Amino acid sequence: MVAESLETEVFLKRGHPRELICDRDPRFTGKHFKDFARTRSVYLSISSGNHPETDGKSEREFRTLEAVRCYINCDQTKSFQLLPKLEFALNDSPDPVT
């Protein structure tokens, strides 16, 4: 489900990235997702709070996404269908870093 959503909602609209920063959620660390990324020549950069190899901005974004996801759909049954609206809301809001 995550791979298909990324393909249709992100990659087909904006192109394939060279690197995809993911957290350690099993949806991103599983064989299916790793194969999905490998077949598209996308390098998976797995982040965590204990490994600062990835940028801190991604960690802040992950926390924001987790917090906001609870508000857009309390029972989280349609979280992936609501991602485009969440993406717009986050992209339209001011970024404290910039």
XYZ file of C-alpha atoms in Angstrom:
98
model
C 0.000 0.000 0.000
C 2.776 2.487 0.881
C 4.805 1.638 -2.208
C 1.798 1.968 -4.503
C 0.813 5.289 -2.906
C 4.348 6.624 -3.323
C 4.383 5.542 -6.949
C 1.046 7.122 -7.895
C 1.000 10.174 -5.635
C 4.660 11.207 -5.582
C 6.940 9.516 -8.129
C 4.630 9.803 -11.134
C 3.962 13.485 -10.392
C 7.455 14.609 -9.389
C 9.829 11.924 -10.662
C 11.868 9.286 -8.857
C 14.233 10.584 -6.192
C 17.797 9.373 -5.841
C 17.376 8.963 -2.091
C 14.357 8.332 0.117
C 14.687 9.066 3.825
C 12.474 6.729 5.847
C 12.019 5.969 9.492
C 12.324 2.448 10.890
C 8.666 1.601 10.441
C 8.236 -2.033 9.283
C 6.429 -0.761 6.169
C 9.704 0.825 5.040
C 12.151 -1.818 6.248
C 10.304 -4.831 4.817
C 11.436 -6.843 1.803
C 8.579 -5.623 -0.424
C 9.451 -1.945 0.080
C 13.189 -2.546 -0.286
C 12.563 -4.389 -3.571
C 10.278 -1.548 -4.686
C 13.047 1.007 -4.062
C 15.784 -1.150 -5.593
C 13.861 -1.674 -8.858
C 13.534 2.109 -9.168
C 17.195 2.777 -8.284
C 16.165 4.703 -5.175
C 18.598 4.573 -2.245
C 16.833 4.034 1.085
C 18.291 6.073 3.911
C 16.816 4.745 7.145
C 16.826 7.329 9.911
C 16.434 7.189 13.653
C 16.988 9.523 16.552
C 20.148 7.621 17.497
C 21.702 7.798 14.045
C 22.282 11.386 12.908
C 23.407 10.359 9.428
C 20.160 11.777 8.112
C 19.276 15.399 8.500
C 17.386 16.655 11.543
C 14.745 18.288 9.356
C 13.489 14.851 8.318
C 13.192 13.781 11.941
C 11.116 16.889 12.694
C 8.936 16.203 9.642
C 8.323 12.609 10.764
C 7.200 13.827 14.198
C 4.914 16.420 12.607
C 3.402 13.860 10.233
C 2.700 11.441 13.077
C 1.057 14.171 15.148
C -1.022 15.589 12.289
C -2.122 12.171 11.035
C -4.064 11.640 14.265
C -6.071 14.811 13.639
C -7.038 14.162 10.034
C -8.518 10.724 10.711
C -8.971 9.616 14.318
C -9.264 5.884 13.637
C -6.547 6.075 10.929
C -8.426 3.875 8.498
C -7.972 6.293 5.578
C -4.591 7.813 6.399
C -3.047 7.019 3.018
C -6.026 8.345 1.063
C -5.745 11.636 2.961
C -1.995 12.056 2.347
C -2.423 14.477 -0.596
C -4.428 16.864 1.604
C -1.906 16.500 4.404
C 0.934 17.164 1.955
C -0.750 20.362 0.774
C -1.396 21.570 4.328
C 2.216 20.981 5.391
C 3.693 22.494 2.216
C 1.415 25.530 2.555
C 2.380 26.200 6.181
C 5.463 28.229 7.125
C 8.635 26.277 7.846
C 10.448 27.509 10.967
C 13.818 26.661 9.417
C 13.290 28.895 6.389
